[in-house]
Amino acid sequence: MTAPPQNPKPHFPLSHPGRRQFLRVSAASFAAAGLWPSTVAAQDMPPLKDYPRAWLTENEWVFVLAAVARLIPSDGEGPGAIEARVPVFIDRELAGDFGAATDWYMEGPHQPDAPPELGWQSPLSPADIYRAAIPLFDEWCVSRHGTAFADLDAAMQDEALTALEGGDVPLPPELRDFFDILLTNTKEGYFSDPIHGGNHGMAAWVHIGFPGARAHYREWVGRHNIPYPLGPVSISGERA
Amino acid sequence: MARQDPKKEVVIVGLGWTGAIMGMELAEEGLEILALERGPDRRTVPEMKYPEMIDELSQGERHKMMQRPSQSTITIRRDLHETALPMRKWGSFLLGNGVGGSGVHWNGQNWRPQPVEMGLRSYVTDRWGAAIIPEDMTIGDYPVTYDNLEPFFDRFEYVAGISGIAGNLNGEIREGGNPFEGWRSRDYPMPALPVTYNGAKFAEAARAMGYHPFPRPGGNASTSYVNEYGMQMGACNFCGFCERYGCYQYSKSSPQTTILAALFRKPNFSYRTGAEVLRVEMAADGLTATGVTYFDEDTGEEVFQPADIVILAAYQIENVRLMLISGIGQPYDPATGKGVTGKNYGYQITGSTSMFFRDEHFNPFVGSGINGVCIDDFGMNAIDFGAEGFIGGAYISSAQTNGQPIRSMPLPENTPEWGAGWKSAIAEWYGHEMSISHHASVMSYRGHYCDLDPTYRDRHGRPLMRITFDWHPNELRLNAFLQEKIEALARTMQPDLMKSSYKDFDSRYDVRPYQTTHNTGGAIMSQTPEGGPLNRYLQAWDKHNVFVTGAGAFVQNTQYNPTGLVGGLAYWAADAIRRQYLRNPGPLV
Ligand SMILES: Cc1cc2nc3c(=O)[nH]c(=O)nc-3n(C[C@H](O)[C@H](O)[C@H](O)COP(=O)(O)OP(=O)(O)OC[C@H]3O[C@@H](n4cnc5c(N)ncnc54)[C@H](O)[C@@H]3O)c2cc1C
Ligand code: SF4
């Protein structure tokens, strides 16, 4: 494994490859001059319902769309997980090394009910945990509320997620980290560089005031208590 | 069938910080040297270049530069009765992999130990009597003093290019530096870096309390610098992607920026990547090693590499495991206290308080690995152990290393973890927080040690190393003492909100959150062969041509980040090899 990381190819064709190439080569200089117009809106992405998935099944996709929409809702200021295209990120991560636990030590024997402070002890990879846990959680929602998670109203969905988080949804020990990885992946998709499929338009960075991949602040060290004025740039040269 | 390669005079296992130091020092003697490195090659360009390196998901979260647990990991249990389980994905610490080792993706915070930490058992006994040392605490004196090591600390600092302000120049206390530090024979090679707003605020508050703030010393260059090998560094730009990342612009002290290019020009030095050493091979008489066997990733075969001198520079964890697997030193037995290899495993204890200021702007992404202001007023040599009821100390600091939002999103108490409340809180509080934390010593104990796991194996069928470690009441008392001091200081700064996270008296070691990669002990240096597997020159007592570098040699951990002492000890051992061992190979003590 050598750095830099090989990022999986996007699963969707970019609508204007020529334009994107242009962005990559010239954004840094334009950004430095402060001349670059906001470009992200111009890049139209396929709507999430048409997104060609790499790992998640139709049912799982419906669940993930519904769950992340409660974990980071769309109302209020800033993007929700849906506007940030977090589900695309999750699908891509689950299809790759992370989903398959390629880098992790997965040899047995496994003791999934070990004290939690001893860390990940499930024999299942993250992708397999999503696969096994979603139907169980949906069944629990049906038995409790008469319908699968995605069809509950927002308040009931929050209640169900709270139960899942608190360990009140009976899941076997090898699935006990499901809520944790779902929430962690959601935040990762929200805040990571757009090359990974989420944080669409860097809107999550704009929301909090993180300048992304600028990574050059020497002249700002001594400017105490003054808000930094520039918006983010991304690894591929977008600017917002 | 193992392949056998032509003999070398020296084989070095691991090409991180200490492998690079030993390689350079011994190459200057004209010896034929081969370094074997388990991971891939790594250069500033192309492997660390901008902007690909600035990717929190790949480096910060997925640890793409680190050792993969699937290659090899360790097992952990908290006491002798628990079943140790493998660290299946990284948490508490991260292990380097590839040329440069952890020296590529460390923060660069560089400290020397205090003189009293080197002679700790004597210091405690002389001051307060042996009775204050808990029965199961196995602290000792290092078999080498601060004064012995001073020239070698200095050497490491000048090679590595450390920025800072001397607080004690040949015994004279100097304004602006750390007045509690041991003496230094000259100032740091570079002046200190400027500090961000949090550091300025902390310094002011600390001074008002009568403390002695100083900028943290370390390996982020404050200006351009050329070291003794002609290696050049340029000033750090506070990129905010230091720890866990390679520096894209030659500012962080690393084997790459300070040693390797010069070393690779030497015709008598060569190195191989994708070469994981599996064991050290022994001569029939058991008194010396004959070389090492490694796995060659390219050809998929085992290779025997004969050598006159074997240097283990594979980081504390793998050094101790290789010693246990190869029979270097008797394995330590916690039941009897007998045996030496694996003894006195140590770690670091930390805790912090966040302060939220609604109307102030910290720009947390303006950060560097060492950026921050420290006080050492609660260090080892400043605390009355007898009165406080513990043995230990800490430095306290306000750091600002990064504002990477996946991992660095401190929020006030009772903020929801998700939902509308979380989403509004991240916008409300990001950039309006600073923190004060402690970085404290951990003593050695009879039951904290390393051995080979009875169950779990790596891909070559070798047993994983097992660590038995937990928080001891001594460190939890120290931690509570420090919490009180930090919270008192934080309150004087009048934040809108405060949030503390410290271990409590029931806390057990939790391997999930990252803490520090400061694993120590297991291959401790000792005055006698009964005390530890290495003598004062890092030479194995029972195999005189094996030398072992790294923090495994620490008799007990210090209150500081380890690499200043690790680097100093490597130069000290190299000096003994150059001046004594090469002329007369045999036990140096
Ligand atoms: C994220 C992080 C932050 C840190 N921050 C700080 C800090 O701010 N201050 C500080 O003082 N310290 C810090 N450290 C610790 C510091 O990096 C180490 O103390 C230092 O690098 C140790 O030097 P070493 O030569 O012993 O090991 P390393 O530099 O890690 O080198 C060991 C090398 O050996 C190789 N290796 C291992 N096993 C084998 C094998 N079987 N065969 C062949 N090769 C092998 C590894 O791949 C690696 O390249 C940090 C560490 C990490 C991971
Ligand atoms: S903070 Fe400075 S030393 Fe660290 S990686 Fe960035 S530029 Fe390099």
XYZ file of N, CA and C and ligand atoms in Angstrom, chain B residues 219-220 236-242 246-249 251-252 367-369, ligand 2:
62
model
N 9.653 19.466 16.268
C 10.159 19.337 14.911
C 9.223 19.851 13.836
N 8.773 21.091 13.970
C 8.124 21.790 12.863
C 9.007 23.020 12.669
N 7.541 25.838 8.515
C 6.197 25.250 8.604
C 5.146 26.311 8.304
N 4.114 25.928 7.551
C 3.080 26.915 7.236
C 1.781 26.685 8.008
N 1.831 25.904 9.082
C 0.637 25.651 9.902
C -0.492 25.082 9.052
N -0.161 24.039 8.286
C -1.135 23.493 7.340
C -2.316 22.832 8.047
N -2.121 22.447 9.313
C -3.235 21.827 10.042
C -3.446 20.368 9.674
N -2.473 19.746 9.013
C -2.540 18.314 8.675
C -1.190 17.694 8.998
N -0.837 17.660 10.275
C 0.505 17.232 10.664
C 0.472 15.798 11.172
N 1.906 12.897 6.135
C 3.267 13.268 5.783
C 3.260 14.752 5.466
N 4.372 15.438 5.750
C 4.435 16.878 5.502
C 4.714 17.102 4.026
N 3.831 17.849 3.357
C 4.009 18.013 1.911
C 5.065 19.042 1.578
N 5.590 19.720 2.625
C 6.525 20.781 2.228
C 7.831 20.842 3.037
N 8.859 20.533 6.058
C 8.951 21.330 7.282
C 8.951 20.477 8.540
N 8.402 19.273 8.439
C 8.353 18.429 9.637
C 9.629 17.607 9.733
N -3.032 25.286 12.361
C -2.408 24.487 13.412
C -1.166 23.804 12.901
N -0.316 23.423 13.832
C 0.835 22.595 13.468
C 0.988 21.546 14.555
N 1.803 20.542 14.264
C 1.956 19.418 15.184
C 2.412 19.814 16.572
S 1.970 21.599 10.298
Fe 3.917 22.291 9.422
S 5.379 20.625 9.797
Fe 3.317 19.796 10.108
S 2.763 18.882 8.139
Fe 1.976 21.000 8.128
S 3.583 22.281 7.208
Fe 4.490 20.278 7.748
